[in-house]
Amino acid sequence: MTTQPEKLNFDVLIIGGGIAGIEAAINIANNGFKVILAEKDLTIGGKMLLLSKVFPTLDCSACITTPKISEADRHPNITIFTNTEITSIEKQDATYFKANLVKHTRFVEEEDCTGCQLCEEACPVVVPDQYQYGMVGRKAAYIPFNIASPRVATIDIDNCILCGACEKACPTHCINFMQADKNYRLIVKSVIVATGFKLFDATKIQRYQYGTAKNIINAMQMERLLAPTRPYNHVIRPGDGRVPDKIAYVLCTGSRDFTVGNPICSQICCMYSLKQAQLLMGALPMADVTIYYISIRSFGKGFEEFYEQAKSMGINFVKGKIGNITEKENGNLILRYEDVASGRLKESEHDLVVLSVGVVPNEDASSLFGDAEWKQDAFHFPLQKDLLFNPSLSNINGIFMAGTTTGPMDIPDAILSAGAASMEAIQYIQKTAL
Amino acid sequence: MKQKIGVYICHCGGNISDYVDVEKVRQAVIDEPGVALVENTMFACADSNQKKMLDDIKQQQLDGVVVASCSPKLHQPTFQSVVERAGLNKYNYIHANIREQVSWPHSDDKAGATAKAIQLVKAAIAKVRLAESIEPMQIETEQAVLVVGAGIAGMKAAIALAKTGTQVYLIEREHFIGGRIAQWDVLCTTDETGKELVTRLYNEVKACKNIVLFTGAEMIENHGSKGNFKISIRIKPRYIQKHCNDGRLQKAIEVCPVEIEDEFNFNITKRKAIYHNFPSEYPHAAVIDMEHCTRCGECLKICDQINLDQEEERLELKVGSILVATGFDPYEPVEGEFGYQAFDNVVTLPQFKRLVANSEHKLYWKGKRVRNIGYIYCVGSRQTNGDNKYCSRYCCTSTIYAAIKAGEKIKDLNHFHFTRGIRTYGKQEVLYHEASLQGQLFFQSPDDDLPKVETKNSKTIIKVNDLLSLNHSIETEVDLVVLVTGMVPRHNNTVSEILKIPKGRDHFFNEIHMKLRPVETVIDGVSIAGCCQGPKNVVESINSALSAAIKCYSLVSQSHLQVEPIVAGVDEQLCEWCGLCADSCPFDAIHMSQTPAKQTALVNEAVCKGCGMCLPVCPTNAIQLNTYSDPEIESMIQTLASDL
Ligand SMILES: Cc1cc2nc3c(=O)[nH]c(=O)nc-3n(C[C@H](O)[C@H](O)[C@H](O)COP(=O)(O)OP(=O)(O)OC[C@H]3O[C@@H](n4cnc5c(N)ncnc54)[C@H](O)[C@@H]3O)c2cc1C
Ligand code: SF4
Ligand code: SF4
C-alpha cells in the first residue's frame, strides 16, 4: 500500500535519540525552535538507558536518564518519532533541507496502547531479547523494557506466527495487523546527526572465543546483569547459571588494535570496567575480580580518584595483553597472557570473562546525503571539518554532529558536544534566516 | 487540611525494593488521615507511571501528592511537573527520599530500613496535609550575558551568543586576550597554531557589533542574581592613549630601563615595563606594567601619548546570565621537584613549547646545544603525596605531540619519555603510535617510585625503575629535562568568591551534576566553561563553551523568568531589627528597611535562595520560610517521633 507522504516543517531534525540527541533537542527547543527527534529504535534513551550505574558518581543510569527523557517527551517544541528511519536528506539551498522519513509500523495503535503487557503474556513465540543482549528471551509481541519511552507494544512481524493470540488478549483492541508504514516528507533548516556508536563485535577476534565459549560476555551484557532492568535478579554466568567467583576483564578488546583495523583508544572502557568491577565487589562480595590492561586511562574529572578507590577495594590489576582464551570442560576459561611485571607468558583460570569492547563508528549516516559530500576521517567517523574551531560541524554546512557520532566519548563529553551542536545549529538557522 | 492525598512508593527497579519492603510501607500508610490512595510502582519516574499519576489526580480529584523514591535533587521537579500538568499547584507535592536516605545506607538491615521508610513517608504525608498553594515569582530578565575570561572558551562562547543577537560583555583580566592558547605553537591535531586560532576568534569578536570587550578588567562585586545580575568591574589603565605613533612607541619601549621576565614566554625571555605581548597580539596596543614601572619618565620624553597618571575606571554591567571561562594555570613545580630550579636545565612543558616555538634548526638552552630530551610526566598531577590527585588529561597527548613537532623542526633530537602509563585517549592514540615508530622511547615508573633527576660529573641523569622492562633500574643522560606540568585552577581568581561558585576537591569549579549538567552551577544563571571546570583540550573546551553559551542563551532569550517562590518572609510586627539575620545570610539578601514606624529586616526576594540560614538566628522568631513554616516542620517532627 502506498500513500502520499505527509509533509511537515521543523527548524531542526535530530537523528538519533540517545543522550546526545535528547540533550540537543531540549537545548534547541528551550529557545523556542521546533525540533523533530527521529529514532530508529523502538525507544529513545540510547545506550545510556540500558547502563547499570555511571562512573565515577555511581548514579543509577536509568534514574538520571528518565528525567531527560520525560522532559523531551512532554516538551511542546519537540516531536519524537521512534521506530523511524531517515531514507534521504537533500540540501536545497543555504536555507533548508528536504528529508524523507519512514515511520515503521508497530502493528499497534500507539495512542491506545496502555502498556498492560497482556499481549506479551498471550504471545507463544519466544526469541532472544535484543535489549538484554541475547541473554534471555522475549515474545514476538513485546514492550522493549519497563522504562522504554514510549512504553507501548510492538509486534515483531518477522517472528510473529500470526496466531492472533495478542489481538484477542488486548483489552483496548489496539493491535492492528493492517497498520502500514507511514512516509513523511520534512522541510528543516538544519540537521544534527546523533546516531551514536556501535560496540565492537568481539566475534572478530577469534582467539577470544566470544560467541563460542559460553561464559564469555561483553561489557554491555555485564551492564545489563547489573542494571535495575536486569534479566535475572543476580549476576550469574550464562553457561550454567552459576554465580561466578573469579571474574576477568579483558581491556582494549577491539581497541588500540591494528589487527582488527581499529588503532584508536575507546576512552570509556577502562572506566566502565573499573565501575563494573566495583559494582561486582558489592554484588558478589566473595568474588575475585581481575582487570587485564595495557594502561589504565582514568583521565577525566574524578576518574583517577575512582581508579584509586578500585585499587583500595581489592580489585586485582594485571598489566598485560591477553593472547588467547580457551574454554575448559566445566565452562571455566583459561586466559593466556603476557605478564609485563615478570616478562613471562602466563595462564590463569577464571569462571567468567568480560570483554571490555570498544567503540566503533555507526556509519548509518554516510548513505543519507545524496550528492552532498559526507566525508569520513581515517577511522571512519564522520569528518569534523573545522575541528579546533567548530568541532560539531560536518563536511556539509548546516549539518552538525553530537555525541559519539564523531568518536568515543563518555556521557558528560556527549552532553558537551550536544551543547555545541545545538548552539551551532541555532546560529546557523538565525544566520540563514537573515 | 488535605483530604485526598495520593501516595506513590517506588521500587526504583530494585534500588529501593531490594532492601525496603515496599508493600509493607504501603500497608503502613494507607490509613493515615487524609490519604486516599497508595500505590507501589516499579519506576515512579517512568513516563507510564507519570501518565498514571496524572489520571489518578484528575479522576480522583487528589489534592496532595507524595512520591517516596530517590533524592529530590533528581526527581522532585519531575513530579512537581506531573501535579502541575494535572492542574494542581506544584507546592502540593512533597517528596520522600527512601533511596539515598534509606535503602542505600541501610542495605544491611532490611527491617530497619523498612521502618525508617515508613516514618519518612508518614512525615511527608504530614507535611503535604498542611501544604499551601503558592505562585512562582516572575522576574524581568536583562537580555545580556557577561562572559568572564577571553581565552578560547570565553571568546567562542561570546561569539556564539552574539550571533544569536544577544548583547555580550566580554571581560578579560589581562591586557591582551587569547589566554593560554595564544602562547602555544602548533595545536594537535590539525597543526593550526595557537596564534592562528586566536586570530580567527579575535576577528570574529571584532566583527560582532554586540560584543563589548574590556581588557584589563576584573569583576569586583555582584549584586543581584539570575535574570538580573549587577556586576561591578574595574578596568586597569594601559597608561598609553589610543593614537600613539608606532615608531615612537617602539623607541619608548627601547629606552625603558626596566627589564623583567616575560610571562608570555613563561619567563624564558625578558621584556620591558612598557611592552607588547607578541607581534600579532590583541588588542594591538602596548601597555605599561605599573607593578614594575619605576616612573623614571624616559618613555614620556619620546611619546606624548603616554600618561602615567591615567586612572582606573569602574563600571556596572547589568546582565541576565554569566558565563565564567577563567581557565587554568600550568602547575608550577616546587623548588627541587625533579630538579626544578635546582639544576638549570630543567624546564616545564609550557616553557619547552615556547622554546621550540622560538627556535629554528637547532635547539639551544642557556647557550648549550640540546640533543637528548627527557620528559617527566604527571608533574603536579596524580600526586601520591601532594594534593592534586587528578590526572590533567591533556598532557600525555600534548607532550607526545610537542615531541613529534619538535622532531620535525629540529632533526637531531632524541626523546625519552618517563611516564606513569600513557593516556592518549581516543583518536589521540595514533600520536603515541607514531612517536613509538619514530623511535622515541617510553618508560613507565611505578606510582610509588617516581623518576629521580640527578647530576653526575656535571651531567644530568634521569633514573627510573622501569615497569616495562622488569623493573630494571635505568639511567639516561639528557641535556634538557622537561617537566610535564599539569593544570591547576587559576590563582587569585576572585570570581568564585564574588559569584559563590563552589569548588571541588580538586579546587576546580564544580558543576551542578557531573554527568548530565556539566556546565551549570548551583548558582542559578552562572555557567562554567573550559578549564576552570577541569582540565580539557581545545576541542573539549570549545564544546563546553558552546554548551555553557546555550544554557545562558536559554535564560536571556526570554523576557521573563520564573523563580522559585521559596523565600524567607519577615513579620514586621515581630521584627526588632537586630541584624543577626542579615549577618547570617550567605547571599546578602537581607537589608535593613526604614519605615516611618520602625526599622525592620527586608528580604530581597530575587536574591533569597530559601536556604533558611536566617530562621534559627532570629531571636523573636519573626522570619518564616515559604513551604517550610513552623506548623509544617513541627507536624513532620511529631510524626517522625511518634512511633519511637
Ligand atoms: C558497556 C558500557 C558502559 C558504559 N558506561 C558508562 C558510564 O558509566 N559512564 C559514562 O559516562 N559513559 C558510559 N558509557 C558510554 C555511554 O554509553 C556513551 O557515552 C553514551 O551512550 C553516548 O550517547 P550517544 O547519544 O552519543 O549515543 P547512543 O547511546 O549510541 O545513542 C544513539 C542513538 O541513535 C539511534 N540511531 C542510530 N542510528 C540511527 C539512525 N540511522 N537513525 C535514527 N536513529 C539512529 C540509536 O538507536 C540510539 O538511540 C558506557 C558505554 C558502554 C558500551
Ligand atoms: S579506554 Fe582503556 S580499555 Fe578502552 S581502549 Fe583505551 S586503554 Fe583500552
Ligand atoms: S594526561 Fe598523562 S601526563 Fe597528564 S596527568 Fe594524566 S597521565 Fe599524567
Short mmCIF file of N, CA and C in Angstrom, two decimals, chain B residues 250-321:
data_model
loop_
_atom_site.label_atom_id
_atom_site.label_comp_id
_atom_site.label_asym_id
_atom_site.label_seq_id
_atom_site.Cartn_x
_atom_site.Cartn_y
_atom_site.Cartn_z
N GLN B 250 57.73 52.37 19.74
CA GLN B 250 58.78 51.38 19.70
C GLN B 250 60.05 51.92 20.36
N LYS B 251 60.35 53.19 20.05
CA LYS B 251 61.51 53.83 20.68
C LYS B 251 61.33 53.90 22.19
N ALA B 252 60.11 54.27 22.59
CA ALA B 252 59.83 54.41 24.02
C ALA B 252 60.09 53.08 24.73
N ILE B 253 59.71 51.99 24.04
CA ILE B 253 59.95 50.66 24.64
C ILE B 253 61.45 50.43 24.77
N GLU B 254 62.19 50.84 23.69
CA GLU B 254 63.63 50.63 23.73
C GLU B 254 64.30 51.37 24.89
N VAL B 255 63.83 52.58 25.17
CA VAL B 255 64.53 53.35 26.21
C VAL B 255 64.14 52.95 27.62
N CYS B 256 63.08 52.19 27.75
CA CYS B 256 62.67 51.79 29.11
C CYS B 256 63.80 51.02 29.77
N PRO B 257 64.26 51.44 30.93
CA PRO B 257 65.41 50.80 31.55
C PRO B 257 65.05 49.53 32.34
N VAL B 258 63.76 49.30 32.54
CA VAL B 258 63.38 48.15 33.38
C VAL B 258 63.31 46.88 32.52
N GLU B 259 63.92 45.83 33.00
CA GLU B 259 63.83 44.53 32.31
C GLU B 259 63.33 43.48 33.27
N ILE B 260 62.24 42.84 32.89
CA ILE B 260 61.74 41.76 33.76
C ILE B 260 61.42 40.54 32.92
N GLU B 261 61.15 39.44 33.63
CA GLU B 261 60.86 38.19 32.92
C GLU B 261 59.51 38.28 32.23
N ASP B 262 59.47 37.74 31.00
CA ASP B 262 58.26 37.84 30.20
C ASP B 262 57.36 36.63 30.46
N GLU B 263 56.24 36.84 31.15
CA GLU B 263 55.40 35.69 31.49
C GLU B 263 54.72 35.10 30.27
N PHE B 264 54.62 35.88 29.19
CA PHE B 264 54.04 35.32 27.97
C PHE B 264 54.89 34.16 27.47
N ASN B 265 56.21 34.32 27.60
CA ASN B 265 57.12 33.25 27.21
C ASN B 265 57.51 32.38 28.41
N PHE B 266 56.63 32.33 29.40
CA PHE B 266 56.87 31.57 30.61
C PHE B 266 58.25 31.83 31.18
N ASN B 267 58.62 33.13 31.20
CA ASN B 267 59.83 33.60 31.87
C ASN B 267 61.14 33.13 31.24
N ILE B 268 61.08 32.62 30.00
CA ILE B 268 62.36 32.24 29.41
C ILE B 268 62.97 33.40 28.64
N THR B 269 62.23 34.50 28.46
CA THR B 269 62.80 35.69 27.83
C THR B 269 62.48 36.90 28.72
N LYS B 270 63.00 38.08 28.30
CA LYS B 270 62.76 39.29 29.11
C LYS B 270 61.90 40.27 28.32
N ARG B 271 61.26 41.14 29.04
CA ARG B 271 60.56 42.24 28.38
C ARG B 271 60.74 43.49 29.23
N LYS B 272 60.31 44.67 28.66
CA LYS B 272 60.41 45.93 29.39
C LYS B 272 59.16 46.15 30.23
N ALA B 273 59.18 47.24 31.01
CA ALA B 273 57.98 47.59 31.77
C ALA B 273 56.90 48.15 30.84
N ILE B 274 57.33 48.76 29.75
CA ILE B 274 56.37 49.12 28.71
C ILE B 274 56.56 48.11 27.58
N TYR B 275 55.48 47.44 27.19
CA TYR B 275 55.69 46.28 26.33
C TYR B 275 54.50 45.93 25.45
N HIS B 276 54.80 45.14 24.42
CA HIS B 276 53.79 44.44 23.64
C HIS B 276 53.83 42.98 24.04
N ASN B 277 52.75 42.26 23.77
CA ASN B 277 52.69 40.84 24.09
C ASN B 277 53.45 40.03 23.04
N PHE B 278 52.97 40.06 21.82
CA PHE B 278 53.64 39.43 20.69
C PHE B 278 53.17 40.17 19.45
N PRO B 279 53.85 40.07 18.33
CA PRO B 279 53.55 40.94 17.20
C PRO B 279 52.08 40.94 16.77
N SER B 280 51.42 39.78 16.79
CA SER B 280 50.03 39.80 16.34
C SER B 280 49.06 39.79 17.52
N GLU B 281 49.44 40.44 18.60
CA GLU B 281 48.62 40.46 19.81
C GLU B 281 47.28 41.16 19.60
N TYR B 282 46.35 40.88 20.52
CA TYR B 282 45.05 41.55 20.52
C TYR B 282 44.72 42.02 21.90
N PRO B 283 44.16 43.19 22.05
CA PRO B 283 44.16 44.25 21.05
C PRO B 283 45.59 44.69 20.77
N HIS B 284 45.82 45.21 19.56
CA HIS B 284 47.18 45.59 19.22
C HIS B 284 47.49 46.95 19.84
N ALA B 285 47.95 46.94 21.07
CA ALA B 285 48.23 48.19 21.78
C ALA B 285 49.17 47.87 22.93
N ALA B 286 50.21 48.67 23.07
CA ALA B 286 51.18 48.44 24.14
C ALA B 286 50.56 48.82 25.48
N VAL B 287 51.26 48.44 26.53
CA VAL B 287 50.74 48.69 27.86
C VAL B 287 51.92 48.90 28.80
N ILE B 288 51.69 49.64 29.88
CA ILE B 288 52.75 49.79 30.88
C ILE B 288 52.39 48.96 32.10
N ASP B 289 53.34 48.17 32.50
CA ASP B 289 53.16 47.28 33.65
C ASP B 289 53.51 48.09 34.90
N MET B 290 52.52 48.68 35.53
CA MET B 290 52.75 49.63 36.61
C MET B 290 53.43 49.00 37.82
N GLU B 291 53.26 47.68 37.95
CA GLU B 291 53.89 47.00 39.07
C GLU B 291 55.41 47.12 39.00
N HIS B 292 55.93 47.15 37.77
CA HIS B 292 57.38 47.19 37.61
C HIS B 292 57.90 48.53 37.13
N CYS B 293 57.03 49.41 36.67
CA CYS B 293 57.45 50.73 36.17
C CYS B 293 58.02 51.55 37.34
N THR B 294 59.16 52.21 37.11
CA THR B 294 59.78 52.99 38.18
C THR B 294 59.40 54.47 38.07
N ARG B 295 58.57 54.78 37.12
CA ARG B 295 58.15 56.16 36.83
C ARG B 295 59.37 57.06 36.56
N CYS B 296 60.35 56.51 35.87
CA CYS B 296 61.55 57.29 35.60
C CYS B 296 61.29 58.37 34.55
N GLY B 297 60.25 58.17 33.74
CA GLY B 297 59.87 59.20 32.78
C GLY B 297 60.60 59.16 31.46
N GLU B 298 61.46 58.15 31.24
CA GLU B 298 62.21 58.08 29.98
C GLU B 298 61.27 57.99 28.78
N CYS B 299 60.25 57.14 28.89
CA CYS B 299 59.36 56.94 27.74
C CYS B 299 58.55 58.20 27.45
N LEU B 300 58.21 58.93 28.49
CA LEU B 300 57.42 60.16 28.31
C LEU B 300 58.14 61.16 27.41
N LYS B 301 59.47 61.14 27.52
CA LYS B 301 60.25 62.09 26.73
C LYS B 301 60.08 61.83 25.24
N ILE B 302 59.77 60.58 24.88
CA ILE B 302 59.68 60.22 23.47
C ILE B 302 58.26 60.26 22.95
N CYS B 303 57.32 59.79 23.76
CA CYS B 303 55.95 59.66 23.28
C CYS B 303 55.02 60.46 24.18
N ASP B 304 54.32 61.44 23.56
CA ASP B 304 53.47 62.29 24.39
C ASP B 304 52.12 61.65 24.68
N GLN B 305 51.91 60.46 24.12
CA GLN B 305 50.63 59.79 24.36
C GLN B 305 50.67 58.93 25.63
N ILE B 306 51.81 58.92 26.26
CA ILE B 306 51.91 58.13 27.49
C ILE B 306 51.48 59.00 28.66
N ASN B 307 50.66 58.41 29.51
CA ASN B 307 50.18 59.15 30.66
C ASN B 307 50.24 58.25 31.88
N LEU B 308 51.24 58.48 32.70
CA LEU B 308 51.45 57.58 33.84
C LEU B 308 50.41 57.79 34.93
N ASP B 309 49.59 58.81 34.78
CA ASP B 309 48.60 59.07 35.82
C ASP B 309 47.18 58.70 35.41
N GLN B 310 47.10 57.99 34.28
CA GLN B 310 45.77 57.56 33.85
C GLN B 310 45.12 56.78 35.00
N GLU B 311 43.82 56.99 35.17
CA GLU B 311 43.16 56.36 36.32
C GLU B 311 42.32 55.17 35.91
N GLU B 312 42.13 54.28 36.88
CA GLU B 312 41.28 53.13 36.57
C GLU B 312 39.83 53.58 36.49
N GLU B 313 39.07 52.79 35.72
CA GLU B 313 37.65 53.09 35.56
C GLU B 313 36.84 52.05 36.30
N ARG B 314 35.64 52.44 36.70
CA ARG B 314 34.71 51.45 37.24
C ARG B 314 33.41 51.50 36.48
N LEU B 315 32.83 50.35 36.27
CA LEU B 315 31.58 50.28 35.50
C LEU B 315 30.65 49.29 36.18
N GLU B 316 29.35 49.50 35.98
CA GLU B 316 28.43 48.47 36.41
C GLU B 316 27.75 47.88 35.18
N LEU B 317 27.75 46.55 35.08
CA LEU B 317 27.11 45.88 33.95
C LEU B 317 25.88 45.14 34.45
N LYS B 318 24.80 45.28 33.70
CA LYS B 318 23.58 44.55 34.07
C LYS B 318 23.38 43.42 33.08
N VAL B 319 23.36 42.20 33.60
CA VAL B 319 23.21 41.05 32.71
C VAL B 319 22.25 40.03 33.32
N GLY B 320 21.69 39.20 32.45
CA GLY B 320 20.76 38.18 32.92
C GLY B 320 21.46 36.89 33.30
N SER B 321 22.67 36.73 32.78
CA SER B 321 23.35 35.46 32.98
C SER B 321 24.86 35.66 32.85
#
